[in-house]
């Protein structure tokens, strides 16, 4: 597939760009062109072009994978997004990316695109690890944020307007983390530049949501067979998509609200609901489903015991902790939507992928709900049970004794603690930067200890425990009425701006 062959597909099910790609002007530089960016932000930009908004083309910047550059170069930066809903699929060739550069091969080219006054927006999906500035000043200057600072400096000296910097990564406080990384570097460079950036550059917050599993060779072959398109790296995704953006831009704003994005004054409540329900449930489903013998999300939720556990976890223990009255984001309706999405066999995700990086994801997405429930004296047996499942998973073997490849930056440390403790969580609880104040939750710990001792001996015991993890626990802390809303500040945000999330 490329510009020359674009109209040659005999498939009537394949939609191709209805606009002249030669008219697309580069205005966005995006760092981190992976599957999610192509299935999410690029689709919005493509829809803008279909409406005639051709001034928002994308220059994609890859971080380290020459394979992606080779594929996109050969395909004139075209790629196919396949939307699967059960057995039904639709496909659209996306044409909004006008150029792709690999940072490790063409740093000068990336610098030139950032300095170009046509660039009005810089976006990021560099994963949470990408926000940790290296301790070495030279390496820090070579980072994405060093590039951004240098480009802003060039634009200031040339008297060009700055660009907006928009993080689209799944971080609790992505705007603050991004601003802090930039200002940390610029503070080492030039106080006058620091003042200019502080006064002139916007760092809006955002929340993105679309499940996008890793594309497999089988997916690629299936796309070619079903849609008669020779795309060497298509993207498979779900029908659902959401993009909520803080309305704070310093140099023009793409009219993304015309294609379904939502501009708001405060993204925090949207992000809180999404991270606690979707990402928190991802964590619980990953560990519980894997130990129950399943390997995909849709397979796990076809198991009535797992499905009931997940549904009640979301509706009875997580949703009551979240703010109500957020326009377009009712927590209980969102629970139902998440359950439907995770059941979709067309995009069944690998549970092993959901289980990765538990030492950063659990403290960000699931443990905060457990801590909040403890503080409010609310039921939390299923939240505590999910923590116990993670602790059991960390031992590195499933319930049949088969090895588990625990993919976590702290896997060695956590596995040693899990094996040392066995049914006693105390050695893991000693890792306080992960488990926080869990040691003070007497009732929650009782559920964890009971689960480690009895639920994870075999599959039958686990299924029995899933139906009733424990009698609903209430802490000694009493609350006359549930709080209608909680603070949007992430419990670890003040000390984790330089840590993966």
Tab-separated table of N, CA and C in Angstrom, residues 185-244:
chain	number	residue	atom	x	y	z
A	185	UNK	N	14.778	21.561	32.651
A	185	UNK	CA	15.873	21.697	31.690
A	185	UNK	C	16.132	23.150	31.330
A	186	UNK	N	15.089	23.924	31.144
A	186	UNK	CA	15.304	25.306	30.719
A	186	UNK	C	15.917	26.121	31.844
A	187	UNK	N	15.654	25.724	33.091
A	187	UNK	CA	16.253	26.426	34.202
A	187	UNK	C	17.761	26.294	34.236
A	188	UNK	N	18.256	25.210	33.643
A	188	UNK	CA	19.691	24.995	33.558
A	188	UNK	C	20.302	25.725	32.361
A	189	UNK	N	19.445	26.225	31.478
A	189	UNK	CA	19.938	26.794	30.213
A	189	UNK	C	19.970	28.317	30.212
A	190	UNK	N	18.822	28.943	30.556
A	190	UNK	CA	18.727	30.387	30.350
A	190	UNK	C	17.528	30.925	31.133
A	191	UNK	N	17.746	31.750	32.157
A	191	UNK	CA	16.614	32.299	32.922
A	191	UNK	C	15.639	33.103	32.068
A	192	UNK	N	16.140	33.831	31.080
A	192	UNK	CA	15.245	34.619	30.217
A	192	UNK	C	14.332	33.702	29.413
A	193	UNK	N	14.881	32.596	28.915
A	193	UNK	CA	14.067	31.623	28.188
A	193	UNK	C	13.042	31.001	29.121
A	194	UNK	N	13.442	30.724	30.342
A	194	UNK	CA	12.510	30.139	31.311
A	194	UNK	C	11.313	31.058	31.532
A	195	UNK	N	11.572	32.350	31.661
A	195	UNK	CA	10.466	33.298	31.846
A	195	UNK	C	9.567	33.329	30.621
A	196	UNK	N	10.165	33.307	29.430
A	196	UNK	CA	9.385	33.345	28.177
A	196	UNK	C	8.480	32.118	28.076
A	197	UNK	N	9.025	30.945	28.404
A	197	UNK	CA	8.226	29.719	28.337
A	197	UNK	C	7.112	29.767	29.381
A	198	UNK	N	7.447	30.191	30.587
A	198	UNK	CA	6.435	30.256	31.641
A	198	UNK	C	5.283	31.175	31.252
A	199	UNK	N	5.590	32.247	30.536
A	199	UNK	CA	4.569	33.221	30.162
A	199	UNK	C	3.839	32.861	28.872
A	200	UNK	N	4.513	32.172	27.960
A	200	UNK	CA	3.973	32.040	26.597
A	200	UNK	C	3.543	30.635	26.197
A	201	UNK	N	4.080	29.597	26.837
A	201	UNK	CA	3.844	28.219	26.375
A	201	UNK	C	2.751	27.561	27.212
A	202	UNK	N	1.831	26.888	26.540
A	202	UNK	CA	0.753	26.156	27.214
A	202	UNK	C	1.084	24.672	27.292
A	203	UNK	N	0.714	24.077	28.421
A	203	UNK	CA	0.884	22.639	28.635
A	203	UNK	C	-0.464	22.068	29.080
A	204	UNK	N	-1.409	21.904	28.162
A	204	UNK	CA	-2.731	21.421	28.573
A	204	UNK	C	-2.707	19.966	29.009
A	205	UNK	N	-3.645	19.632	29.860
A	205	UNK	CA	-3.840	18.257	30.308
A	205	UNK	C	-4.744	17.546	29.313
A	206	UNK	N	-4.726	16.232	29.319
A	206	UNK	CA	-5.630	15.485	28.429
A	206	UNK	C	-5.876	14.097	28.987
A	207	UNK	N	-6.940	13.495	28.521
A	207	UNK	CA	-7.268	12.106	28.840
A	207	UNK	C	-7.609	11.396	27.541
A	208	UNK	N	-6.936	10.279	27.285
A	208	UNK	CA	-7.170	9.511	26.065
A	208	UNK	C	-7.611	8.109	26.436
A	209	UNK	N	-8.434	7.515	25.593
A	209	UNK	CA	-8.949	6.181	25.905
A	209	UNK	C	-9.333	5.459	24.617
A	210	UNK	N	-8.635	4.402	24.325
A	210	UNK	CA	-9.019	3.477	23.264
A	210	UNK	C	-8.166	2.221	23.417
A	211	UNK	N	-8.781	1.091	23.563
A	211	UNK	CA	-8.033	-0.155	23.730
A	211	UNK	C	-7.421	-0.539	22.392
A	212	UNK	N	-6.113	-0.727	22.399
A	212	UNK	CA	-5.381	-1.025	21.163
A	212	UNK	C	-4.363	-2.130	21.426
A	213	UNK	N	-4.728	-3.382	21.206
A	213	UNK	CA	-3.773	-4.464	21.420
A	213	UNK	C	-2.606	-4.382	20.438
A	214	UNK	N	-1.527	-5.050	20.776
A	214	UNK	CA	-0.368	-5.125	19.889
A	214	UNK	C	-0.756	-5.891	18.629
A	215	UNK	N	-0.377	-5.373	17.473
A	215	UNK	CA	-0.679	-6.035	16.198
A	215	UNK	C	0.188	-7.285	16.047
A	216	UNK	N	-0.445	-8.394	15.732
A	216	UNK	CA	0.266	-9.659	15.554
A	216	UNK	C	0.436	-9.959	14.064
A	217	UNK	N	1.346	-10.870	13.709
A	217	UNK	CA	1.444	-11.284	12.301
A	217	UNK	C	0.117	-11.815	11.767
A	218	UNK	N	-0.634	-12.506	12.631
A	218	UNK	CA	-1.938	-12.997	12.202
A	218	UNK	C	-2.903	-11.871	11.893
A	219	UNK	N	-2.830	-10.784	12.671
A	219	UNK	CA	-3.669	-9.615	12.381
A	219	UNK	C	-3.328	-9.047	11.011
A	220	UNK	N	-2.043	-8.926	10.729
A	220	UNK	CA	-1.610	-8.365	9.443
A	220	UNK	C	-2.121	-9.221	8.293
A	221	UNK	N	-1.978	-10.533	8.423
A	221	UNK	CA	-2.447	-11.422	7.360
A	221	UNK	C	-3.962	-11.351	7.219
A	222	UNK	N	-4.669	-11.239	8.357
A	222	UNK	CA	-6.120	-11.160	8.306
A	222	UNK	C	-6.605	-9.887	7.646
A	223	UNK	N	-5.920	-8.776	7.904
A	223	UNK	CA	-6.294	-7.510	7.267
A	223	UNK	C	-6.111	-7.597	5.761
A	224	UNK	N	-5.024	-8.215	5.329
A	224	UNK	CA	-4.797	-8.349	3.884
A	224	UNK	C	-5.860	-9.234	3.247
A	225	UNK	N	-6.231	-10.299	3.944
A	225	UNK	CA	-7.235	-11.213	3.390
A	225	UNK	C	-8.625	-10.575	3.375
A	226	UNK	N	-8.977	-9.890	4.456
A	226	UNK	CA	-10.337	-9.349	4.575
A	226	UNK	C	-10.555	-8.098	3.740
A	227	UNK	N	-9.525	-7.251	3.638
A	227	UNK	CA	-9.706	-5.945	3.018
A	227	UNK	C	-8.867	-5.735	1.764
A	228	UNK	N	-8.110	-6.743	1.384
A	228	UNK	CA	-7.308	-6.688	0.156
A	228	UNK	C	-6.347	-5.495	0.164
A	229	UNK	N	-5.720	-5.295	1.306
A	229	UNK	CA	-4.763	-4.208	1.415
A	229	UNK	C	-3.469	-4.753	1.998
A	230	UNK	N	-2.369	-4.476	1.325
A	230	UNK	CA	-1.077	-4.983	1.759
A	230	UNK	C	-0.402	-4.044	2.733
A	231	UNK	N	-0.943	-3.924	3.922
A	231	UNK	CA	-0.388	-3.064	4.959
A	231	UNK	C	0.510	-3.908	5.850
A	232	UNK	N	1.777	-3.538	5.917
A	232	UNK	CA	2.724	-4.332	6.690
A	232	UNK	C	2.614	-4.071	8.192
A	233	UNK	N	1.915	-3.031	8.613
A	233	UNK	CA	1.772	-2.758	10.046
A	233	UNK	C	0.444	-2.058	10.324
A	234	UNK	N	-0.679	-2.764	10.129
A	234	UNK	CA	-1.977	-2.170	10.441
A	234	UNK	C	-2.167	-2.065	11.958
A	235	UNK	N	-3.214	-1.378	12.368
A	235	UNK	CA	-3.549	-1.241	13.784
A	235	UNK	C	-4.944	-1.804	14.002
A	236	UNK	N	-5.091	-2.616	15.047
A	236	UNK	CA	-6.383	-3.185	15.397
A	236	UNK	C	-6.889	-2.475	16.648
A	237	UNK	N	-8.155	-2.052	16.636
A	237	UNK	CA	-8.680	-1.337	17.792
A	237	UNK	C	-10.168	-1.613	17.943
A	238	UNK	N	-10.782	-0.939	18.900
A	238	UNK	CA	-12.193	-1.118	19.235
A	238	UNK	C	-13.020	0.048	18.702
A	239	UNK	N	-14.355	-0.066	18.717
A	239	UNK	CA	-15.182	1.062	18.284
A	239	UNK	C	-15.084	2.265	19.225
A	240	UNK	N	-14.950	2.034	20.514
A	240	UNK	CA	-14.948	3.124	21.490
A	240	UNK	C	-13.683	3.958	21.362
A	241	UNK	N	-13.836	5.273	21.451
A	241	UNK	CA	-12.693	6.176	21.526
A	241	UNK	C	-13.112	7.420	22.292
A	242	UNK	N	-12.179	7.994	23.048
A	242	UNK	CA	-12.479	9.182	23.843
A	242	UNK	C	-11.216	10.025	23.951
A	243	UNK	N	-11.406	11.344	23.842
A	243	UNK	CA	-10.298	12.282	23.992
A	243	UNK	C	-10.849	13.535	24.658
A	244	UNK	N	-10.411	13.791	25.868
A	244	UNK	CA	-10.804	14.974	26.630
A	244	UNK	C	-9.553	15.835	26.799
